[in-house]
Coordinates of C-alpha atoms and ligand atoms in Angstrom, one line a residue:
M1 CA 26.9 17.5 9.6
I2 CA 23.7 17.0 7.7
N3 CA 24.1 16.1 4.0
K4 CA 21.4 18.1 2.3
F5 CA 22.0 16.7 -1.1
K6 CA 21.4 13.0 -0.4
P7 CA 17.9 12.4 -1.7
I8 CA 15.5 10.8 0.8
S9 CA 12.5 9.1 -0.8
I10 CA 9.4 7.5 0.6
S11 CA 7.9 6.1 -2.6
L12 CA 10.6 5.1 -5.1
S13 CA 10.5 1.3 -4.4
P14 CA 11.8 2.0 -0.9
N15 CA 12.3 -1.6 0.2
V16 CA 14.7 -2.5 -2.6
Q17 CA 18.1 -3.8 -1.3
K18 CA 21.2 -5.0 -3.1
D19 CA 20.1 -8.7 -3.0
D20 CA 16.7 -7.7 -4.6
V21 CA 18.6 -5.9 -7.4
V22 CA 20.9 -8.9 -8.0
L23 CA 17.8 -11.2 -8.2
A24 CA 16.1 -8.9 -10.6
L25 CA 19.2 -8.7 -12.8
K26 CA 19.5 -12.5 -12.9
L27 CA 15.8 -12.7 -13.8
L28 CA 16.2 -10.3 -16.7
F29 CA 18.6 -12.8 -18.3
T30 CA 16.4 -15.9 -17.6
P31 CA 13.1 -15.1 -19.2
W32 CA 12.1 -18.8 -19.2
K33 CA 11.5 -18.3 -15.4
W34 CA 9.1 -15.4 -15.9
K35 CA 5.9 -17.4 -16.2
Q36 CA 6.6 -21.0 -15.0
G37 CA 8.4 -22.2 -11.9
S38 CA 7.8 -23.3 -8.3
A39 CA 7.9 -19.7 -6.8
I40 CA 4.2 -19.1 -7.0
E41 CA 3.3 -22.3 -5.1
K42 CA 6.1 -21.6 -2.5
L43 CA 4.9 -18.0 -1.8
E44 CA 1.3 -19.1 -1.5
N45 CA 2.3 -21.9 0.8
D46 CA 4.4 -19.5 3.0
F47 CA 1.4 -17.2 3.2
R48 CA -0.8 -20.0 4.3
N49 CA 1.6 -21.0 7.0
Y50 CA 2.3 -17.4 8.1
L51 CA -1.4 -16.6 8.5
D52 CA -2.5 -20.1 9.4
A53 CA -5.0 -19.8 6.5
K54 CA -6.4 -22.7 4.5
H55 CA -6.2 -20.8 1.2
A56 CA -3.7 -18.3 -0.3
I57 CA -4.1 -17.4 -3.9
S58 CA -1.7 -14.9 -5.6
F59 CA -2.6 -12.2 -8.2
N60 CA -0.6 -9.5 -9.9
S61 CA -1.7 -6.8 -7.5
G62 CA -3.9 -6.0 -4.5
R63 CA -6.4 -4.6 -7.1
S64 CA -6.6 -7.9 -8.9
S65 CA -6.9 -9.8 -5.5
L66 CA -9.8 -7.5 -4.4
Y67 CA -11.5 -7.8 -7.8
A68 CA -11.3 -11.6 -7.6
I69 CA -12.6 -11.6 -4.0
L70 CA -15.6 -9.5 -5.0
K71 CA -16.3 -11.8 -8.0
A72 CA -16.0 -14.9 -5.8
L73 CA -18.6 -13.5 -3.4
D74 CA -21.1 -13.6 -6.3
L75 CA -23.1 -10.5 -5.2
P76 CA -26.0 -9.2 -7.3
Q77 CA -24.9 -6.5 -9.7
G78 CA -25.2 -3.0 -8.1
S79 CA -24.8 -4.2 -4.6
G80 CA -23.3 -1.8 -2.1
V81 CA -19.8 -2.4 -0.6
L82 CA -19.0 -0.5 2.6
M83 CA -15.5 1.0 2.6
Q84 CA -13.8 4.0 4.3
A85 CA -12.9 7.2 2.5
F86 CA -9.3 8.3 2.9
T87 CA -8.1 5.6 0.7
C88 CA -6.7 4.9 -2.8
N89 CA -8.6 4.6 -6.1
A90 CA -7.1 1.1 -6.2
V91 CA -9.7 0.0 -3.6
V92 CA -12.7 1.7 -5.3
N93 CA -11.9 0.6 -8.8
P94 CA -12.2 -3.2 -8.3
I95 CA -15.7 -2.5 -6.8
L96 CA -16.7 -0.5 -9.9
W97 CA -15.1 -3.0 -12.3
A98 CA -17.1 -5.8 -10.6
G99 CA -20.3 -3.9 -11.2
L100 CA -20.8 -3.0 -7.6
E101 CA -21.3 0.3 -5.7
P102 CA -18.9 1.9 -3.2
V103 CA -20.7 3.0 0.0
Y104 CA -18.4 5.5 1.7
V105 CA -18.0 5.5 5.5
D106 CA -16.1 8.3 7.2
C107 CA -12.7 7.6 8.9
A108 CA -11.7 8.5 12.5
D109 CA -8.6 10.5 13.5
D110 CA -6.5 7.3 13.5
F111 CA -7.1 7.1 9.7
N112 CA -9.1 3.9 10.0
I113 CA -12.9 3.4 9.6
D114 CA -15.0 5.4 12.1
I115 CA -16.8 2.9 14.3
P116 CA -20.0 4.9 15.0
S117 CA -20.3 5.9 11.3
L118 CA -19.9 2.2 10.3
R119 CA -22.6 1.2 12.8
A120 CA -24.9 3.8 11.2
A121 CA -24.2 2.6 7.7
A122 CA -24.0 -1.1 8.2
R123 CA -27.6 -1.8 7.1
Q124 CA -26.8 -0.5 3.6
S125 CA -24.7 -3.5 2.5
R126 CA -23.8 -7.1 2.8
V127 CA -20.1 -6.6 2.4
L128 CA -17.5 -4.5 4.3
I129 CA -13.9 -3.7 3.3
V130 CA -11.8 -2.9 6.4
Q131 CA -8.6 -1.0 5.7
H132 CA -5.7 -1.2 8.1
T133 CA -4.4 2.2 7.1
F134 CA -0.6 2.9 7.2
G135 CA -0.1 -0.4 9.1
L136 CA -2.3 0.4 12.0
P137 CA -4.9 -2.3 12.6
A138 CA -8.5 -1.2 12.6
N139 CA -10.4 -1.9 15.8
M140 CA -11.4 -5.4 14.9
D141 CA -13.3 -6.1 18.1
E142 CA -15.8 -3.5 17.2
V143 CA -15.7 -4.2 13.5
V144 CA -16.4 -7.9 14.0
K145 CA -19.2 -7.1 16.5
I146 CA -21.0 -4.8 14.0
A147 CA -20.5 -7.3 11.2
R148 CA -22.0 -10.1 13.2
E149 CA -25.0 -7.9 14.2
H150 CA -25.6 -7.0 10.5
N151 CA -24.6 -10.2 8.9
L152 CA -21.8 -8.5 6.9
I153 CA -19.0 -10.3 5.0
I154 CA -15.7 -8.8 6.1
I155 CA -12.9 -8.3 3.5
E156 CA -9.7 -7.2 5.3
D157 CA -7.6 -4.8 3.2
C158 CA -4.1 -5.6 4.5
A159 CA -2.3 -3.7 1.7
H160 CA -0.5 -1.6 4.3
A161 CA -0.4 -4.1 7.1
L162 CA 1.4 -7.4 6.4
G163 CA 2.6 -8.5 9.9
A164 CA 0.5 -6.0 11.9
E165 CA -1.4 -7.4 14.9
F166 CA -4.6 -6.5 16.7
N167 CA -4.6 -7.9 20.3
G168 CA -1.8 -10.2 19.4
K169 CA -3.5 -11.7 16.3
K170 CA -2.4 -11.0 12.8
V171 CA -4.5 -8.8 10.6
G172 CA -5.9 -10.8 7.7
T173 CA -7.2 -13.5 10.1
F174 CA -10.3 -11.6 11.5
G175 CA -12.5 -11.4 8.5
D176 CA -14.0 -13.9 6.0
V177 CA -11.3 -13.1 3.4
A178 CA -8.3 -10.8 3.2
F179 CA -5.9 -9.4 0.6
F180 CA -2.3 -8.1 0.7
S181 CA -0.3 -6.0 -1.8
F182 CA 3.3 -6.3 -2.9
S183 CA 3.3 -3.1 -5.0
R184 CA 6.3 -0.8 -5.0
D185 CA 5.8 1.2 -1.8
K186 CA 4.1 -1.5 0.3
V187 CA 5.3 -3.7 3.2
I188 CA 7.1 -6.0 0.9
S189 CA 7.5 -5.3 -2.8
S190 CA 7.7 -7.1 -6.2
V191 CA 6.8 -3.8 -7.9
Y192 CA 3.3 -5.3 -8.5
G193 CA 1.8 -8.3 -6.8
G194 CA -0.9 -9.4 -4.3
M195 CA -2.3 -12.2 -2.3
A196 CA -5.9 -13.2 -1.2
T197 CA -6.2 -15.4 1.8
T198 CA -9.2 -17.1 3.4
N199 CA -10.3 -20.0 5.6
N200 CA -13.6 -20.3 3.7
D201 CA -13.4 -23.3 1.3
Q202 CA -16.1 -22.0 -1.0
I203 CA -14.4 -18.6 -1.4
G204 CA -10.9 -20.2 -1.7
E205 CA -12.0 -22.6 -4.5
K206 CA -13.6 -19.8 -6.4
L207 CA -10.5 -17.7 -6.1
K208 CA -8.3 -20.5 -7.4
A209 CA -10.6 -20.9 -10.4
L210 CA -10.5 -17.1 -11.0
Q211 CA -6.7 -17.1 -10.8
E212 CA -6.7 -19.7 -13.7
E213 CA -9.3 -17.8 -15.6
F214 CA -7.5 -14.5 -15.4
G215 CA -4.2 -16.0 -16.6
Q216 CA -0.8 -14.3 -16.4
P217 CA 0.0 -10.8 -17.7
S218 CA 2.0 -10.4 -20.9
L219 CA 5.8 -11.0 -20.9
S220 CA 6.4 -7.4 -21.7
W221 CA 4.5 -6.2 -18.6
T222 CA 6.4 -8.7 -16.5
R223 CA 9.7 -7.4 -17.9
Q224 CA 8.7 -3.8 -17.0
Q225 CA 8.4 -4.9 -13.4
I226 CA 11.7 -6.8 -13.3
Q227 CA 13.5 -3.9 -14.8
H228 CA 12.2 -1.6 -12.1
P229 CA 14.6 -2.4 -9.2
V230 CA 17.6 -2.5 -11.5
L231 CA 17.0 0.9 -13.1
L232 CA 15.9 2.3 -9.8
Y233 CA 19.1 1.3 -8.1
Y234 CA 21.6 2.0 -10.8
V235 CA 20.1 5.0 -12.6
M236 CA 17.2 6.7 -11.0
L237 CA 18.3 7.0 -7.4
P238 CA 21.8 8.3 -8.4
L239 CA 20.0 10.8 -10.6
Y240 CA 17.8 12.0 -7.8
H241 CA 21.0 13.6 -6.3
F242 CA 20.2 16.2 -9.0
L243 CA 16.5 16.7 -8.2
D244 CA 14.9 17.1 -11.6
L245 CA 17.0 14.6 -13.5
G246 CA 15.7 11.7 -11.5
K247 CA 12.1 12.8 -12.0
I248 CA 12.7 13.4 -15.7
F249 CA 14.2 9.9 -16.1
L250 CA 11.2 8.4 -14.2
V251 CA 8.6 10.2 -16.3
L252 CA 10.4 9.5 -19.6
S253 CA 10.8 5.8 -18.9
Q254 CA 7.2 5.5 -17.9
Y255 CA 6.2 7.3 -21.0
L256 CA 8.3 4.9 -23.1
H257 CA 6.8 1.9 -21.2
I258 CA 10.2 0.9 -19.9
L259 CA 8.8 1.3 -16.3
S260 CA 5.3 1.0 -15.1
K261 CA 3.2 3.6 -13.3
A262 CA 1.8 2.8 -9.9
V263 CA -1.6 4.1 -11.0
S264 CA -2.5 4.6 -14.6
M265 CA -4.5 7.6 -16.1
Q266 CA -7.3 5.2 -16.9
E267 CA -7.7 4.2 -13.3
K268 CA -8.0 7.8 -12.2
R269 CA -11.2 7.8 -14.3
G270 CA -12.4 4.5 -12.9
E271 CA -11.4 2.6 -16.0
R272 CA -9.7 -0.8 -16.0
P273 CA -6.3 -1.3 -17.7
D274 CA -5.9 -4.6 -19.5
Y275 CA -3.2 -5.9 -17.2
F276 CA -5.8 -6.2 -14.4
P277 CA -7.1 -8.6 -13.2
K278 CA -4.2 -11.1 -13.7
A279 CA -2.4 -13.9 -11.9
L280 CA 1.0 -13.4 -10.4
P281 CA 3.9 -14.4 -12.7
N282 CA 6.6 -16.7 -11.4
A283 CA 9.3 -14.0 -11.7
L284 CA 7.4 -11.6 -9.5
A285 CA 6.6 -14.4 -7.0
M286 CA 10.4 -14.9 -6.7
M287 CA 11.0 -11.2 -6.1
A288 CA 8.1 -11.1 -3.5
Q289 CA 9.5 -14.2 -1.8
N290 CA 12.9 -12.6 -1.4
Q291 CA 11.3 -9.7 0.3
F292 CA 8.9 -11.8 2.4
N293 CA 12.0 -13.6 3.8
K294 CA 13.0 -10.2 5.2
L295 CA 9.6 -9.2 6.5
E296 CA 10.4 -9.3 10.2
K297 CA 13.6 -7.3 9.7
F298 CA 11.7 -4.7 7.7
N299 CA 8.9 -4.3 10.2
D300 CA 11.3 -4.2 13.2
H301 CA 13.2 -1.4 11.4
R302 CA 10.0 0.5 10.7
K303 CA 9.0 0.4 14.4
K304 CA 12.4 1.6 15.5
I305 CA 12.3 4.6 13.1
A306 CA 8.7 5.3 14.1
E307 CA 9.7 5.3 17.8
F308 CA 12.3 8.0 17.0
Y309 CA 9.8 10.2 15.2
Y310 CA 7.3 9.7 18.0
Q311 CA 9.8 10.8 20.7
Q312 CA 10.9 13.8 18.6
L313 CA 7.5 15.1 17.6
L314 CA 5.5 14.4 20.6
G315 CA 4.3 17.6 22.2
T316 CA 5.0 19.7 19.1
Q317 CA 2.5 21.3 16.7
F318 CA 2.5 18.0 14.8
G319 CA -0.2 15.5 15.6
V320 CA 1.5 12.2 16.2
P321 CA -0.4 8.9 16.3
V322 CA -1.0 8.6 20.0
L323 CA -3.4 5.7 20.1
S324 CA -5.9 4.9 22.8
G325 CA -4.3 3.4 25.9
V326 CA -0.9 3.1 24.2
E327 CA 2.4 4.5 25.5
G328 CA 4.4 4.7 22.3
P329 CA 4.7 3.1 18.9
Q330 CA 6.7 0.0 20.0
N331 CA 3.8 -1.1 22.2
H332 CA 1.3 -1.5 19.5
G333 CA 0.5 -3.9 16.7
N334 CA 1.1 -1.1 14.2
I335 CA 3.9 -1.9 11.7
F336 CA 4.2 1.7 10.7
L337 CA 4.4 1.3 6.9
R338 CA 4.5 5.1 7.1
F339 CA 4.5 7.3 10.2
A340 CA 1.5 9.4 9.6
I341 CA 1.3 12.8 11.3
T342 CA -0.9 15.9 10.9
H343 CA -0.1 19.6 10.6
P344 CA -2.2 22.6 9.5
K345 CA 0.4 23.3 6.8
A346 CA 0.9 19.7 5.7
H347 CA 0.8 20.3 1.9
E348 CA 3.2 23.2 2.2
I349 CA 5.6 21.1 4.2
I350 CA 5.5 18.3 1.6
Y351 CA 6.3 20.8 -1.1
E352 CA 9.1 22.6 0.8
A353 CA 10.8 19.4 1.8
W354 CA 11.0 18.3 -1.8
S355 CA 11.9 21.5 -3.5
K356 CA 14.4 22.8 -0.9
E357 CA 15.7 19.8 1.0
N358 CA 15.6 16.9 -1.5
I359 CA 13.3 15.0 0.9
L360 CA 10.3 13.3 -0.5
I361 CA 7.7 13.2 2.3
G362 CA 4.7 11.0 1.8
D363 CA 1.4 12.4 0.5
W364 CA -0.9 9.5 1.4
Y365 CA -3.6 10.8 1.2
T366 CA -3.9 14.4 0.2
S367 CA -7.3 13.7 -1.3
V368 CA -10.1 11.5 0.2
I369 CA -9.5 9.1 -2.7
A370 CA -5.9 9.3 -3.8
P371 CA -4.0 10.1 -5.9
I372 CA -5.0 13.7 -5.9
D373 CA -6.0 13.9 -9.6
T374 CA -8.4 11.0 -9.3
Q375 CA -11.8 12.0 -10.6
L376 CA -14.0 11.8 -7.5
D377 CA -17.3 11.8 -9.5
K378 CA -16.1 8.6 -11.4
M379 CA -15.4 7.1 -7.9
K380 CA -19.0 8.0 -7.0
Y381 CA -17.8 10.1 -4.2
I382 CA -19.7 13.3 -3.6
P383 CA -17.9 16.0 -1.6
G384 CA -19.2 16.3 1.9
M385 CA -19.9 12.6 2.2
C386 CA -17.1 12.0 4.7
P387 CA -16.1 15.3 6.4
N388 CA -13.4 13.9 8.6
A389 CA -11.7 12.1 5.8
E390 CA -11.8 15.4 3.8
H391 CA -10.4 17.3 6.8
L392 CA -7.6 14.7 7.4
A393 CA -6.6 14.8 3.7
K394 CA -5.8 18.5 4.1
K395 CA -3.5 18.1 7.0
T396 CA -1.9 14.7 6.7
L397 CA 1.7 13.9 5.8
N398 CA 3.7 10.8 6.3
L399 CA 7.3 10.0 7.1
P400 CA 9.4 7.2 5.7
T401 CA 10.2 4.2 7.9
H402 CA 11.5 1.8 5.3
I403 CA 14.6 -0.3 5.5
N404 CA 16.7 2.2 3.5
I405 CA 16.0 5.0 6.0
S406 CA 18.9 5.3 8.4
M407 CA 18.7 7.0 11.8
D408 CA 20.7 9.9 10.3
D409 CA 18.0 10.2 7.6
A410 CA 15.3 10.3 10.2
K411 CA 17.2 12.9 12.1
R412 CA 17.5 15.0 9.0
I413 CA 13.7 14.8 8.4
V414 CA 13.0 15.8 12.0
H415 CA 15.5 18.6 11.8
F416 CA 13.6 19.9 8.8
L417 CA 10.2 19.4 10.4
K418 CA 11.2 21.3 13.6
K419 CA 11.0 24.5 11.6
Y420 CA 7.3 24.0 11.7
T421 CA 6.9 23.4 15.4
Ligands
PLP501 C1 -5.2 0.9 1.1 C2 -4.9 0.2 -0.2 N1 -5.6 -0.9 -0.5 C3 -5.3 -1.5 -1.6 C4 -4.4 -1.1 -2.5 C5 -4.2 -1.8 -3.8 O1 -2.9 -2.5 -3.9 P1 -2.2 -2.7 -5.2 O2 -1.4 -1.5 -5.4 O3 -1.3 -3.9 -5.0 O4 -3.2 -2.9 -6.3 C6 -3.6 0.0 -2.2 C7 -2.5 0.5 -3.0 O5 -2.5 0.9 -4.0 C8 -3.9 0.7 -1.0 O6 -3.2 1.9 -0.7

């Protein structure tokens, strides 16, 4: 019997488990641990070991990490930075804040950068950001080849892809420098957080200096993030049983600055809020560490749920991620942060699932630069620049794979989707 009233969410801090909530509760009552402590060094050390990287430097978001990387590269003002469309404004903004120019490259049907388009655009820049979208590694053989031919510096955007592998090698180890995100709906989460990693000593030392220079965010900002898992678990999710009440609580608590927003209004206009760029506070490093210890369990679960979706939706009207030369999801280095599928009525499906079934299906990305109310002109994106990204944005939806999705939840989602097959 399917329970239609249990809310299923893809984006409300999906990785939070009881032990994360207990940790956050303890932290709320031990404010002296918020700034100082050994957690930052421990997390950075664990990342160095995990990626076999010489340097790992933490920041309070992927955004701050990317901004620091761009600053560390010391590019002349106005330099172009190659990046794919079908992305988030959190990638474009650090480029703009650093006084640089995004150079948009179209994406392919697998949601990653389109290799022929990259080859054609490579001459326009010295730097390339490669995004591993939804946890699927970009084709790093080709990317590295093009970068070598054109002397491009590669920044790997691993915000979706901690633990993903290309040809058996972890993403984040192919380029000159990489960054990861611990924001609320990423692979692991401390509500906000990020890490930059590199084997290049010069870049590593500059990143360390920038981490010092940025300093930590305010205590009130840190408190907002610590409160998040607690309020989510005890208040928000129970209220989501009654659709609008959960949403009202979320909007109200964001309005009252009790909880943070994932993306601020300013950022949708290309502006920089004052809590970026900053270093990672000790409390958030503790929360990220607790999640990092569960990384393998999280990613194994994601692959298992993805396999189920794949088996159920293959051969239907939904486009499933059948990847070149790959039998099924388990056989690939994709960690499936989300199981992205396509359908001509994608936006209608997302709306119906939420309004009628209490299922929040993912909308990454219903616009070439998400979220949908981002001002494209402020992102220096001109409609028509990347036709395939625009096309995919109209027909993409993504399904939850996170640790709190049970096989029964996945069955309920598939049951709903089958109305559209
Ligand atoms: C592809 C991609 N890169 C980078 C980021 C930035 O990460 P963060 O939210 O930690 O700033 C995001 C998320 O917002 C993202 O989706």
